[in-house]
């Protein structure tokens, strides 16, 4: 059985509020007495893509288990690479693979530099295809932007476009058990290409749904998801708010 936490949209901005909310979440996860194999963070780590913000990210996203990250539309690839990955600056997509507890996690870059919406580049899709073909066993594909509408119109406008291209890749790799994303600042579960599409709640804020008031709530507490893949390869998701 694999158990991992899923958080998103911490938006560290050199201020106290986002830092304190993220530190509260990481402290809660680090203090859990039971099994936890990884923490997946699906983008918008920094609010403005500044080097100082990534220095904050590096300090707060630490704990007793591996923390797996990918960029979001607020992130800037060059500073992300230099500060978080210790690499030379560059504008190529930031894609990384991790193997944890018998599962493969592909942390993919769905960003378009300078834009709020998303797209998996040809380079990234080829990388996903090749990486999934290297091994067997369960795999998870994570990115920032959801690849289909979630019935929140002003968010859906900025989703991941060209989703049929991703679906074609996934059709070749039945080992993928679920897709993980953020960007929406509210938890959601649907399906995409025959797999669960699991959207993390937001840490820095929560987006209200259209049948609520459709606004952003900065007062609700941060929330996290726990995803469980059992020995029969069934997915279960639980949610918690962190007070």
GROMACS .gro file of C-alpha atoms in nm:
model
  243
    1UNK     CA    1   0.000   0.000   0.000
    2UNK     CA    2   0.120   0.350  -0.088
    3UNK     CA    3   0.003   0.656   0.107
    4UNK     CA    4   0.101   1.005   0.002
    5UNK     CA    5  -0.011   1.360   0.075
    6UNK     CA    6  -0.103   1.603  -0.201
    7UNK     CA    7  -0.095   1.981  -0.156
    8UNK     CA    8  -0.080   2.269  -0.401
    9UNK     CA    9  -0.066   2.643  -0.452
   10UNK     CA   10   0.137   2.760  -0.156
   11UNK     CA   11   0.228   3.091  -0.331
   12UNK     CA   12   0.515   3.193  -0.105
   13UNK     CA   13   0.567   3.567  -0.151
   14UNK     CA   14   0.828   3.665   0.113
   15UNK     CA   15   0.545   3.756   0.350
   16UNK     CA   16   0.432   3.591   0.672
   17UNK     CA   17   0.085   3.469   0.581
   18UNK     CA   18   0.167   3.220   0.305
   19UNK     CA   19   0.475   3.105   0.496
   20UNK     CA   20   0.277   3.039   0.813
   21UNK     CA   21   0.003   2.848   0.632
   22UNK     CA   22   0.255   2.633   0.446
   23UNK     CA   23   0.459   2.571   0.760
   24UNK     CA   24   0.141   2.467   0.941
   25UNK     CA   25   0.065   2.210   0.670
   26UNK     CA   26   0.420   2.074   0.662
   27UNK     CA   27   0.432   2.057   1.042
   28UNK     CA   28   0.109   1.860   1.046
   29UNK     CA   29   0.239   1.615   0.786
   30UNK     CA   30   0.578   1.580   0.954
   31UNK     CA   31   0.409   1.503   1.286
   32UNK     CA   32   0.185   1.223   1.161
   33UNK     CA   33   0.244   0.906   1.361
   34UNK     CA   34   0.154   0.667   1.080
   35UNK     CA   35   0.272   0.569   0.735
   36UNK     CA   36   0.336   0.838   0.475
   37UNK     CA   37   0.549   0.774   0.168
   38UNK     CA   38   0.571   1.116   0.001
   39UNK     CA   39   0.435   1.468  -0.021
   40UNK     CA   40   0.341   1.582  -0.373
   41UNK     CA   41   0.318   1.958  -0.435
   42UNK     CA   42   0.158   2.044  -0.770
   43UNK     CA   43   0.279   2.392  -0.849
   44UNK     CA   44   0.261   2.761  -0.773
   45UNK     CA   45   0.535   2.728  -0.516
   46UNK     CA   46   0.631   3.095  -0.549
   47UNK     CA   47   0.393   3.382  -0.607
   48UNK     CA   48   0.616   3.592  -0.834
   49UNK     CA   49   0.893   3.349  -0.930
   50UNK     CA   50   1.159   3.541  -0.734
   51UNK     CA   51   1.480   3.381  -0.609
   52UNK     CA   52   1.401   3.490  -0.253
   53UNK     CA   53   1.062   3.320  -0.271
   54UNK     CA   54   1.228   2.995  -0.377
   55UNK     CA   55   1.466   3.027  -0.085
   56UNK     CA   56   1.155   3.028   0.135
   57UNK     CA   57   1.021   2.725  -0.052
   58UNK     CA   58   1.344   2.533   0.004
   59UNK     CA   59   1.327   2.602   0.377
   60UNK     CA   60   0.962   2.513   0.434
   61UNK     CA   61   0.906   2.214   0.201
   62UNK     CA   62   1.107   1.973   0.413
   63UNK     CA   63   1.001   1.680   0.627
   64UNK     CA   64   1.050   1.316   0.711
   65UNK     CA   65   0.943   1.189   0.368
   66UNK     CA   66   1.038   1.294   0.012
   67UNK     CA   67   0.875   1.614  -0.114
   68UNK     CA   68   0.807   1.599  -0.489
   69UNK     CA   69   0.745   1.925  -0.673
   70UNK     CA   70   0.652   2.064  -1.013
   71UNK     CA   71   0.608   2.425  -1.131
   72UNK     CA   72   0.286   2.620  -1.174
   73UNK     CA   73   0.197   2.927  -1.374
   74UNK     CA   74   0.323   3.163  -1.101
   75UNK     CA   75   0.663   2.993  -1.104
   76UNK     CA   76   0.957   3.104  -1.321
   77UNK     CA   77   1.166   2.824  -1.464
   78UNK     CA   78   1.509   2.987  -1.439
   79UNK     CA   79   1.486   3.085  -1.073
   80UNK     CA   80   1.311   2.754  -0.990
   81UNK     CA   81   1.601   2.562  -1.149
   82UNK     CA   82   1.875   2.768  -0.987
   83UNK     CA   83   1.741   2.777  -0.630
   84UNK     CA   84   1.542   2.456  -0.591
   85UNK     CA   85   1.733   2.222  -0.822
   86UNK     CA   86   2.083   2.369  -0.807
   87UNK     CA   87   2.101   2.381  -1.186
   88UNK     CA   88   2.196   2.644  -1.440
   89UNK     CA   89   1.920   2.884  -1.539
   90UNK     CA   90   1.718   2.779  -1.841
   91UNK     CA   91   1.373   2.806  -1.993
   92UNK     CA   92   1.318   2.442  -2.095
   93UNK     CA   93   1.029   2.258  -1.923
   94UNK     CA   94   1.113   2.134  -1.574
   95UNK     CA   95   1.024   1.763  -1.570
   96UNK     CA   96   1.144   1.519  -1.304
   97UNK     CA   97   1.077   1.154  -1.220
   98UNK     CA   98   1.090   1.000  -0.872
   99UNK     CA   99   1.052   0.638  -0.765
  100UNK     CA  100   0.905   0.609  -0.418
  101UNK     CA  101   0.766   0.306  -0.235
  102UNK     CA  102   0.745   0.101  -0.553
  103UNK     CA  103   0.560   0.370  -0.751
  104UNK     CA  104   0.681   0.611  -1.019
  105UNK     CA  105   0.589   0.978  -0.988
  106UNK     CA  106   0.627   1.195  -1.297
  107UNK     CA  107   0.634   1.561  -1.196
  108UNK     CA  108   0.559   1.747  -1.520
  109UNK     CA  109   0.576   2.109  -1.630
  110UNK     CA  110   0.242   2.219  -1.776
  111UNK     CA  111   0.329   2.590  -1.773
  112UNK     CA  112   0.351   2.834  -2.062
  113UNK     CA  113   0.601   3.105  -1.960
  114UNK     CA  114   0.423   3.435  -1.914
  115UNK     CA  115   0.073   3.288  -1.933
  116UNK     CA  116  -0.179   3.163  -1.677
  117UNK     CA  117  -0.313   2.874  -1.882
  118UNK     CA  118  -0.126   2.551  -1.945
  119UNK     CA  119  -0.003   2.314  -2.214
  120UNK     CA  120   0.219   2.008  -2.209
  121UNK     CA  121   0.485   2.078  -2.470
  122UNK     CA  122   0.583   1.822  -2.732
  123UNK     CA  123   0.909   1.779  -2.537
  124UNK     CA  124   0.721   1.705  -2.215
  125UNK     CA  125   0.478   1.463  -2.379
  126UNK     CA  126   0.769   1.274  -2.536
  127UNK     CA  127   0.939   1.262  -2.195
  128UNK     CA  128   0.622   1.128  -2.029
  129UNK     CA  129   0.586   0.861  -2.296
  130UNK     CA  130   0.950   0.751  -2.273
  131UNK     CA  131   0.964   0.759  -1.893
  132UNK     CA  132   0.647   0.553  -1.851
  133UNK     CA  133   0.793   0.299  -2.091
  134UNK     CA  134   1.108   0.249  -1.883
  135UNK     CA  135   0.948   0.048  -1.605
  136UNK     CA  136   0.635  -0.126  -1.490
  137UNK     CA  137   0.443  -0.096  -1.165
  138UNK     CA  138   0.204   0.182  -1.064
  139UNK     CA  139   0.270   0.535  -1.184
  140UNK     CA  140   0.126   0.879  -1.114
  141UNK     CA  141   0.145   1.174  -1.354
  142UNK     CA  142   0.140   1.513  -1.182
  143UNK     CA  143   0.124   1.866  -1.322
  144UNK     CA  144  -0.028   2.201  -1.228
  145UNK     CA  145  -0.315   2.264  -1.472
  146UNK     CA  146  -0.618   2.033  -1.490
  147UNK     CA  147  -0.659   1.897  -1.844
  148UNK     CA  148  -1.035   1.938  -1.860
  149UNK     CA  149  -1.304   2.179  -1.735
  150UNK     CA  150  -1.417   2.150  -1.372
  151UNK     CA  151  -1.729   2.372  -1.402
  152UNK     CA  152  -1.568   2.680  -1.250
  153UNK     CA  153  -1.581   2.905  -1.556
  154UNK     CA  154  -1.312   3.158  -1.473
  155UNK     CA  155  -1.073   2.877  -1.376
  156UNK     CA  156  -1.166   2.654  -1.668
  157UNK     CA  157  -1.054   2.928  -1.906
  158UNK     CA  158  -0.699   2.879  -1.776
  159UNK     CA  159  -0.688   2.500  -1.776
  160UNK     CA  160  -0.440   2.276  -1.959
  161UNK     CA  161  -0.516   2.286  -2.332
  162UNK     CA  162  -0.446   2.017  -2.590
  163UNK     CA  163  -0.561   1.747  -2.350
  164UNK     CA  164  -0.626   1.498  -2.631
  165UNK     CA  165  -0.249   1.477  -2.682
  166UNK     CA  166  -0.199   1.369  -2.321
  167UNK     CA  167  -0.486   1.121  -2.347
  168UNK     CA  168  -0.318   0.958  -2.646
  169UNK     CA  169   0.002   0.906  -2.445
  170UNK     CA  170  -0.186   0.766  -2.146
  171UNK     CA  171  -0.366   0.517  -2.369
  172UNK     CA  172  -0.029   0.352  -2.427
  173UNK     CA  173   0.047   0.320  -2.055
  174UNK     CA  174  -0.214   0.144  -1.843
  175UNK     CA  175   0.026   0.151  -1.547
  176UNK     CA  176  -0.082   0.511  -1.473
  177UNK     CA  177  -0.317   0.488  -1.176
  178UNK     CA  178  -0.412   0.857  -1.140
  179UNK     CA  179  -0.338   1.211  -1.253
  180UNK     CA  180  -0.261   1.477  -0.990
  181UNK     CA  181  -0.294   1.853  -1.032
  182UNK     CA  182  -0.353   2.183  -0.855
  183UNK     CA  183  -0.428   2.536  -0.986
  184UNK     CA  184  -0.794   2.530  -0.885
  185UNK     CA  185  -0.753   2.613  -0.512
  186UNK     CA  186  -1.037   2.378  -0.423
  187UNK     CA  187  -1.051   1.997  -0.403
  188UNK     CA  188  -1.211   1.814  -0.691
  189UNK     CA  189  -1.227   1.460  -0.826
  190UNK     CA  190  -1.322   1.355  -1.177
  191UNK     CA  191  -1.185   1.128  -1.447
  192UNK     CA  192  -0.961   1.186  -1.746
  193UNK     CA  193  -0.860   0.928  -2.007
  194UNK     CA  194  -1.018   0.660  -1.791
  195UNK     CA  195  -0.817   0.747  -1.479
  196UNK     CA  196  -0.893   0.946  -1.165
  197UNK     CA  197  -0.805   1.314  -1.198
  198UNK     CA  198  -0.737   1.430  -0.842
  199UNK     CA  199  -0.722   1.805  -0.778
  200UNK     CA  200  -0.555   1.923  -0.459
  201UNK     CA  201  -0.712   2.188  -0.237
  202UNK     CA  202  -0.525   2.516  -0.206
  203UNK     CA  203  -0.296   2.610   0.080
  204UNK     CA  204  -0.284   2.987   0.040
  205UNK     CA  205  -0.656   3.032  -0.036
  206UNK     CA  206  -0.977   2.857  -0.140
  207UNK     CA  207  -1.181   2.934  -0.449
  208UNK     CA  208  -1.555   2.934  -0.389
  209UNK     CA  209  -1.775   2.747  -0.633
  210UNK     CA  210  -2.014   2.926  -0.873
  211UNK     CA  211  -2.318   2.813  -0.673
  212UNK     CA  212  -2.159   2.957  -0.360
  213UNK     CA  213  -2.037   3.306  -0.448
  214UNK     CA  214  -1.760   3.236  -0.697
  215UNK     CA  215  -1.505   3.444  -0.507
  216UNK     CA  216  -1.172   3.364  -0.338
  217UNK     CA  217  -1.180   3.296   0.036
  218UNK     CA  218  -0.859   3.382   0.219
  219UNK     CA  219  -0.995   3.293   0.563
  220UNK     CA  220  -1.073   2.924   0.522
  221UNK     CA  221  -0.793   2.706   0.662
  222UNK     CA  222  -0.548   2.530   0.429
  223UNK     CA  223  -0.638   2.177   0.326
  224UNK     CA  224  -0.459   1.868   0.200
  225UNK     CA  225  -0.546   1.541   0.029
  226UNK     CA  226  -0.426   1.194   0.121
  227UNK     CA  227  -0.420   0.945  -0.166
  228UNK     CA  228  -0.402   0.572  -0.097
  229UNK     CA  229  -0.316   0.308  -0.355
  230UNK     CA  230  -0.389  -0.030  -0.202
  231UNK     CA  231  -0.242  -0.368  -0.287
  232UNK     CA  232  -0.525  -0.430  -0.534
  233UNK     CA  233  -0.438  -0.103  -0.711
  234UNK     CA  234  -0.755   0.076  -0.598
  235UNK     CA  235  -0.733   0.449  -0.533
  236UNK     CA  236  -0.890   0.613  -0.229
  237UNK     CA  237  -0.871   0.984  -0.140
  238UNK     CA  238  -0.928   1.152   0.197
  239UNK     CA  239  -0.925   1.526   0.273
  240UNK     CA  240  -0.823   1.717   0.584
  241UNK     CA  241  -0.822   2.082   0.680
  242UNK     CA  242  -0.526   2.196   0.889
  243UNK     CA  243  -0.638   2.431   1.164
   0.00000   0.00000   0.00000
